[in-house]
Short mmCIF file of C-alpha atoms and ligand atoms in Angstrom, two decimals:
data_model
loop_
_atom_site.label_atom_id
_atom_site.label_comp_id
_atom_site.label_asym_id
_atom_site.label_seq_id
_atom_site.Cartn_x
_atom_site.Cartn_y
_atom_site.Cartn_z
CA HIS M 1154 463.57 141.64 42.10
CA ALA M 1155 462.44 145.21 42.55
CA LYS M 1156 460.85 145.03 39.15
CA GLU M 1157 458.86 141.95 40.18
CA GLU M 1158 457.55 143.67 43.30
CA GLY M 1159 456.68 146.74 41.32
CA LYS M 1160 454.72 144.64 38.91
CA ASN M 1161 452.83 142.89 41.69
CA ASN M 1162 452.04 146.21 43.31
CA PHE M 1163 450.77 147.45 40.03
CA GLN M 1164 448.52 144.43 39.56
CA PHE M 1165 447.14 144.79 43.06
CA TYR M 1166 446.54 148.48 42.54
CA SER M 1167 444.92 148.13 39.15
CA SER M 1168 442.55 145.34 40.23
CA GLU M 1169 441.51 147.47 43.20
CA ILE M 1170 440.76 150.37 40.91
CA SER M 1171 438.79 148.23 38.52
CA SER M 1172 436.60 146.82 41.30
CA GLN M 1173 435.87 150.37 42.42
CA THR M 1174 435.18 151.36 38.85
CA LEU M 1175 432.86 148.40 38.40
CA GLU M 1176 430.93 149.29 41.55
CA ARG M 1177 430.58 152.85 40.36
CA LEU M 1178 429.49 151.73 36.88
CA THR M 1179 426.90 149.39 38.38
CA LEU M 1180 425.56 152.22 40.52
CA GLU M 1181 425.52 154.60 37.59
CA SER M 1182 423.82 152.27 35.13
CA ASN M 1183 421.17 151.38 37.70
CA LEU M 1184 420.68 155.05 38.52
CA ARG M 1185 420.11 155.82 34.82
CA ARG M 1186 417.12 153.47 34.80
CA ALA M 1187 415.80 154.25 38.26
CA LEU M 1188 413.19 156.82 37.20
CA GLU M 1189 411.63 154.68 34.45
CA ARG M 1190 411.68 151.65 36.77
CA GLN M 1191 409.91 153.72 39.43
CA GLU M 1192 412.51 152.93 42.06
CA PHE M 1193 412.42 156.33 43.75
CA SER M 1194 410.16 157.39 46.58
CA LEU M 1195 410.03 160.29 49.00
CA ALA M 1196 410.21 160.17 52.77
CA TYR M 1197 408.79 163.07 54.76
CA GLN M 1198 410.30 164.52 57.92
CA ALA M 1199 408.42 166.98 60.12
CA LYS M 1200 409.68 170.38 61.23
CA VAL M 1201 408.30 171.44 64.60
CA ASP M 1202 407.74 174.81 66.27
CA LEU M 1203 409.87 174.86 69.43
CA LYS M 1204 407.38 176.98 71.40
CA SER M 1205 404.12 175.21 70.61
CA GLY M 1206 405.45 171.78 69.68
CA ARG M 1207 403.27 171.82 66.57
CA ILE M 1208 404.28 170.68 63.10
CA THR M 1209 405.06 173.71 60.93
CA GLY M 1210 406.34 172.00 57.82
CA VAL M 1211 407.84 168.93 56.26
CA GLU M 1212 410.96 168.15 54.21
CA ALA M 1213 410.80 165.72 51.29
CA LEU M 1214 413.82 163.38 51.25
CA LEU M 1215 414.64 161.16 48.29
CA ARG M 1216 414.84 157.38 48.73
CA TRP M 1217 416.12 154.85 46.18
CA HIS M 1218 415.45 151.14 46.30
CA ASN M 1219 417.07 149.06 43.56
CA ALA M 1220 416.53 145.31 42.98
CA GLU M 1221 420.26 144.60 42.65
CA LEU M 1222 421.68 147.12 45.13
CA GLY M 1223 418.92 147.29 47.73
CA ALA M 1224 418.34 150.60 49.53
CA VAL M 1225 421.05 153.09 48.54
CA SER M 1226 421.68 156.13 50.75
CA PRO M 1227 421.35 159.64 49.25
CA ALA M 1228 424.89 160.29 50.51
CA THR M 1229 426.03 157.61 48.02
CA PHE M 1230 423.83 158.18 44.98
CA ILE M 1231 423.24 161.96 45.01
CA PRO M 1232 426.92 162.71 44.24
CA VAL M 1233 426.78 160.25 41.31
CA ALA M 1234 423.53 161.80 40.12
CA GLU M 1235 425.23 165.21 40.34
CA GLU M 1236 428.33 164.16 38.38
CA THR M 1237 426.33 162.50 35.61
CA GLY M 1238 423.79 165.32 35.42
CA LEU M 1239 420.97 162.82 36.11
CA ILE M 1240 420.05 164.89 39.16
CA VAL M 1241 418.36 167.55 37.03
CA HIS M 1242 415.75 165.07 35.81
CA ILE M 1243 415.51 163.34 39.18
CA GLY M 1244 415.21 166.68 40.98
CA ARG M 1245 412.28 167.66 38.77
CA TRP M 1246 410.58 164.37 39.68
CA VAL M 1247 411.19 165.08 43.39
CA MET M 1248 409.68 168.57 43.18
CA LYS M 1249 406.64 167.42 41.23
CA THR M 1250 406.02 164.40 43.47
CA ALA M 1251 406.33 166.49 46.64
CA CYS M 1252 403.89 169.09 45.27
CA LEU M 1253 401.38 166.41 44.20
CA GLN M 1254 401.65 164.85 47.67
CA ASN M 1255 401.03 168.22 49.31
CA VAL M 1256 397.94 168.83 47.19
CA ALA M 1257 396.69 165.29 47.94
CA TRP M 1258 397.04 165.81 51.71
CA GLN M 1259 395.00 168.98 51.53
CA LYS M 1260 392.32 167.22 49.48
CA GLN M 1261 392.18 164.63 52.28
CA GLY M 1262 391.26 167.45 54.67
CA LEU M 1263 394.63 167.79 56.36
CA PRO M 1264 395.81 171.30 57.31
CA PRO M 1265 397.95 173.20 54.77
CA ILE M 1266 401.60 172.41 55.33
CA ASN M 1267 404.85 173.98 54.23
CA MET M 1268 406.76 171.57 51.93
CA ALA M 1269 410.55 171.82 51.69
CA VAL M 1270 412.40 170.35 48.70
CA ASN M 1271 416.20 170.13 48.33
CA LEU M 1272 417.83 171.60 45.23
CA SER M 1273 421.10 170.20 43.94
CA VAL M 1274 424.10 172.17 42.66
CA ARG M 1275 423.42 171.14 39.06
CA GLN M 1276 419.72 172.02 39.30
CA PHE M 1277 420.61 175.44 40.63
CA ALA M 1278 423.09 175.96 37.79
CA ASP M 1279 420.56 174.76 35.19
CA GLU M 1280 419.13 177.59 33.13
CA HIS M 1281 415.68 175.97 33.11
CA LEU M 1282 415.20 175.96 36.89
CA LEU M 1283 412.85 178.95 37.01
CA ALA M 1284 410.77 177.59 34.13
CA ASP M 1285 410.69 174.14 35.78
CA VAL M 1286 409.45 175.50 39.11
CA THR M 1287 406.84 177.63 37.32
CA ALA M 1288 405.63 174.64 35.27
CA ILE M 1289 405.48 172.28 38.26
CA LEU M 1290 403.43 174.77 40.30
CA ALA M 1291 400.98 175.11 37.40
CA GLU M 1292 400.76 171.37 36.65
CA THR M 1293 400.21 170.31 40.25
CA GLY M 1294 398.06 173.18 41.53
CA MET M 1295 400.45 173.57 44.45
CA ASN M 1296 400.09 176.79 46.43
CA PRO M 1297 403.48 178.53 45.84
CA ALA M 1298 403.41 179.96 49.37
CA LEU M 1299 403.62 176.40 50.73
CA LEU M 1300 406.72 175.45 48.73
CA GLU M 1301 410.16 176.08 50.21
CA LEU M 1302 413.32 175.34 48.20
CA GLU M 1303 416.46 174.43 50.15
CA ILE M 1304 419.79 175.52 48.73
CA THR M 1305 423.28 175.43 50.21
CA GLU M 1306 425.85 178.16 50.71
CA GLY M 1307 428.13 176.73 48.04
CA MET M 1308 425.52 177.32 45.34
CA ILE M 1309 425.24 181.05 46.01
CA VAL M 1310 428.79 182.15 46.83
CA HIS M 1311 429.99 180.77 43.50
CA ASN M 1312 428.26 183.36 41.33
CA VAL M 1313 426.65 185.91 43.61
CA ASP M 1314 425.05 188.13 40.94
CA ARG M 1315 423.41 185.23 39.13
CA ALA M 1316 422.28 183.70 42.43
CA ILE M 1317 420.61 186.93 43.60
CA LYS M 1318 418.80 187.30 40.26
CA LEU M 1319 417.61 183.69 40.22
CA LEU M 1320 416.54 183.65 43.87
CA THR M 1321 414.70 186.94 43.45
CA ALA M 1322 412.83 185.52 40.45
CA ILE M 1323 411.91 182.38 42.42
CA LYS M 1324 410.70 184.55 45.33
CA GLN M 1325 408.51 186.46 42.88
CA LEU M 1326 406.65 183.20 42.19
CA GLY M 1327 405.70 183.30 45.89
CA VAL M 1328 408.00 180.40 46.80
CA ARG M 1329 410.05 180.43 50.02
CA LEU M 1330 413.82 179.89 50.21
CA ALA M 1331 415.97 178.22 52.84
CA ILE M 1332 419.72 177.85 53.34
CA ASP M 1333 420.41 174.22 54.27
CA ASP M 1334 423.38 172.91 56.30
CA PHE M 1335 424.22 176.46 57.36
CA GLY M 1336 427.67 176.96 58.89
CA THR M 1337 429.48 174.32 56.83
CA GLY M 1338 430.10 176.44 53.72
CA TYR M 1339 432.07 179.56 53.09
CA SER M 1340 429.38 182.20 53.24
CA SER M 1341 429.05 184.53 56.19
CA LEU M 1342 425.95 185.75 57.94
CA GLY M 1343 426.91 189.20 56.66
CA GLN M 1344 426.55 187.98 53.07
CA LEU M 1345 423.15 186.47 53.78
CA LYS M 1346 421.51 189.88 54.02
CA ASN M 1347 422.00 190.25 50.25
CA PHE M 1348 419.96 187.14 49.46
CA PRO M 1349 416.13 187.02 49.54
CA ILE M 1350 415.94 184.03 51.90
CA ASP M 1351 413.37 183.15 54.55
CA THR M 1352 414.88 180.30 56.54
CA LEU M 1353 418.25 179.28 57.94
CA LYS M 1354 418.83 175.62 58.80
CA VAL M 1355 421.64 175.15 61.31
CA ASP M 1356 423.73 172.16 60.23
CA ARG M 1357 423.42 168.97 62.25
CA SER M 1358 427.17 168.96 62.97
CA PHE M 1359 426.68 171.88 65.40
CA ILE M 1360 423.64 170.31 67.07
CA ARG M 1361 425.06 166.81 67.61
CA ASP M 1362 427.30 167.59 70.59
CA LEU M 1363 425.39 170.56 71.99
CA ALA M 1364 425.10 168.92 75.41
CA THR M 1365 428.87 168.73 75.93
CA ASP M 1366 430.65 171.00 73.46
CA SER M 1367 430.76 174.65 74.59
CA GLU M 1368 432.04 175.82 71.20
CA ASP M 1369 429.08 174.24 69.41
CA LYS M 1370 426.81 175.94 71.95
CA ALA M 1371 428.41 179.31 71.23
CA ILE M 1372 428.26 178.85 67.45
CA THR M 1373 424.64 177.69 67.53
CA SER M 1374 423.56 180.62 69.76
CA ALA M 1375 425.36 183.06 67.48
CA ILE M 1376 423.71 181.66 64.34
CA ILE M 1377 420.28 181.80 66.01
CA ALA M 1378 420.79 185.38 67.27
CA MET M 1379 422.06 186.70 63.96
CA GLY M 1380 419.43 184.81 61.99
CA LYS M 1381 416.82 186.57 64.11
CA THR M 1382 418.45 189.93 63.49
CA LEU M 1383 417.99 189.25 59.78
CA SER M 1384 414.33 188.24 60.46
CA LEU M 1385 414.92 184.68 59.27
CA THR M 1386 413.19 181.60 60.61
CA VAL M 1387 415.91 179.50 62.23
CA VAL M 1388 415.60 175.71 62.14
CA ALA M 1389 417.94 173.34 63.99
CA GLU M 1390 418.69 170.13 62.05
CA GLY M 1391 419.30 166.69 63.54
CA VAL M 1392 417.76 167.20 66.99
CA GLU M 1393 417.85 163.82 68.74
CA THR M 1394 417.56 164.55 72.48
CA ALA M 1395 415.53 166.46 75.07
CA GLU M 1396 418.71 168.30 76.16
CA GLN M 1397 419.26 169.65 72.66
CA GLN M 1398 415.62 170.73 72.49
CA THR M 1399 415.87 172.52 75.85
CA PHE M 1400 419.01 174.41 74.82
CA LEU M 1401 417.44 175.47 71.51
CA ARG M 1402 414.29 176.67 73.29
CA GLU M 1403 416.38 178.72 75.71
CA GLN M 1404 418.15 180.33 72.75
CA ALA M 1405 414.74 181.09 71.18
CA CYS M 1406 415.44 179.00 68.10
CA ASP M 1407 412.22 178.88 66.05
CA GLU M 1408 411.96 175.28 64.86
CA MET M 1409 413.61 171.90 65.07
CA GLN M 1410 413.85 168.88 62.82
CA GLY M 1411 415.25 165.52 63.87
CA TYR M 1412 414.74 161.98 65.11
CA TYR M 1413 413.69 163.31 68.55
CA PHE M 1414 410.32 164.30 67.08
CA SER M 1415 410.20 162.07 63.98
CA LYS M 1416 412.40 160.26 61.48
CA PRO M 1417 411.63 160.73 57.79
CA VAL M 1418 408.55 158.54 57.20
CA ALA M 1419 406.33 157.27 54.38
CA PRO M 1420 403.51 159.58 53.17
CA ASP M 1421 400.73 157.72 55.01
CA GLU M 1422 402.65 157.79 58.25
CA PHE M 1423 403.23 161.52 57.93
CA ALA M 1424 399.53 162.08 57.12
CA ALA M 1425 398.69 160.21 60.34
CA LEU M 1426 401.03 162.47 62.36
CA LEU M 1427 399.44 165.55 60.84
CA GLY M 1428 395.91 164.19 61.29
CA LYS M 1429 396.52 163.44 64.97
CA GLU M 1430 397.70 167.01 65.47
CA LYS M 1431 394.64 168.43 63.73
CA ALA M 1432 392.44 166.54 66.18
CA THR M 1433 394.07 168.11 69.27
P1 C2E I 743 419.62 167.40 54.25
O1 C2E I 743 418.80 168.10 53.23
O2 C2E I 743 420.38 168.24 55.19
O3 C2E I 743 418.59 166.45 55.01
C1 C2E I 743 418.71 166.07 56.36
C2 C2E I 743 419.34 164.72 56.49
O4 C2E I 743 419.56 164.45 57.87
C3 C2E I 743 418.46 163.57 56.00
O5 C2E I 743 419.33 162.54 55.54
C4 C2E I 743 417.76 163.14 57.28
O6 C2E I 743 417.28 161.81 57.23
C5 C2E I 743 418.88 163.28 58.27
N1 C2E I 743 418.39 163.49 59.64
C6 C2E I 743 417.30 164.16 60.03
N2 C2E I 743 417.18 164.17 61.37
C7 C2E I 743 418.24 163.49 61.85
C8 C2E I 743 418.68 163.15 63.17
O7 C2E I 743 418.08 163.49 64.18
N3 C2E I 743 419.83 162.43 63.28
C9 C2E I 743 420.53 162.03 62.17
N4 C2E I 743 421.62 161.31 62.36
N5 C2E I 743 420.15 162.34 60.91
C10 C2E I 743 419.02 163.07 60.75
P2 C2E I 743 419.11 161.81 54.14
O8 C2E I 743 417.65 161.65 53.85
O9 C2E I 743 419.99 160.61 54.13
O10 C2E I 743 419.65 162.86 53.11
C11 C2E I 743 420.98 163.27 53.13
C12 C2E I 743 421.19 164.44 52.22
O11 C2E I 743 420.97 164.06 50.86
C13 C2E I 743 420.24 165.61 52.46
O12 C2E I 743 420.68 166.39 53.54
C14 C2E I 743 420.33 166.32 51.15
O13 C2E I 743 421.50 167.10 51.08
C15 C2E I 743 420.46 165.16 50.17
N6 C2E I 743 419.13 164.88 49.61
C16 C2E I 743 418.12 164.11 50.09
N7 C2E I 743 417.06 164.14 49.26
C17 C2E I 743 417.39 164.95 48.22
C18 C2E I 743 416.72 165.40 47.03
O14 C2E I 743 415.55 165.10 46.75
N8 C2E I 743 417.44 166.21 46.19
C19 C2E I 743 418.72 166.61 46.48
N9 C2E I 743 419.34 167.41 45.60
N10 C2E I 743 419.36 166.22 47.59
C20 C2E I 743 418.71 165.41 48.46
MG1 MG I 744 417.59 169.67 53.32
MG1 MG I 745 420.62 169.89 56.05
MG1 MG I 746 422.88 167.76 54.75
#
């Protein structure tokens, strides 16, 4: 009897696993063809100066639309792209496309704008990163001073000596560096002083409940204050309400990014936002 049950359990378990495996394989095989099928696009989200309310920069965010799977969230496909190594190729496409877009906006007469691009763990570990960035800047004619690469704490605490060397070399190209999702990793603000970074992005998880959570308020204020001590530009991520904006202004946070000002939008929509601002 027990044996029977065990067998049934096993069958249930193994069919569950195989449906998960199938889903993953479907995602992976579609992801492998996504670049050649031109299924990727970039959405652009503004960063805004908290004092003046003006747009200071924009972050390029990857979007994937597949015929079979529909729109797939980066939270779902980026980890698969990381595991398979596909992200290195995809990441190069992202950087090049974002730079070409930036150059195109300036040719249209829009004001120069800082363009932030996310780097993945695998890209950061790839020995060709510096050569890739150098080549993309040359191919696109992008002004290096307008490019900002976003990395996360996890990428730099892993191998500190290599990270400092690589980041210093990237800085020497004239490119800016930001720490994304700050506060969620294992680095400390004390460690940050050893890295040649320009910008600190306070993770959305601290911003979300700012109105009600006194601990989040304390953590956010501390990150802003210490970021300033290190002469970094501090950006709050995921700002959705006027209350959050007010608190961040009071704490003299430099910039905000979030749905309160704008969601990530298509290139034309972002150009319209930027054009409207130029007119005022
Ligand atoms: P991230 O770099 O921290 O980007 C911010 C994420 O927060 C974006 O999600 C953005 O749409 C979302 N967001 C912005 N403002 C708000 C807000 O007010 N409320 C809420 N609820 N969300 C907000 P998205 O585009 O889904 O990207 C998620 C993550 O995927 C990114 O987090 C980044 O880690 C990764 N990612 C996106 N594009 C790329 C890429 O081109 N390369 C790599 N390596 N990673 C990427
Ligand atoms: Mg980012
Ligand atoms: Mg972030
Ligand atoms: Mg994030």
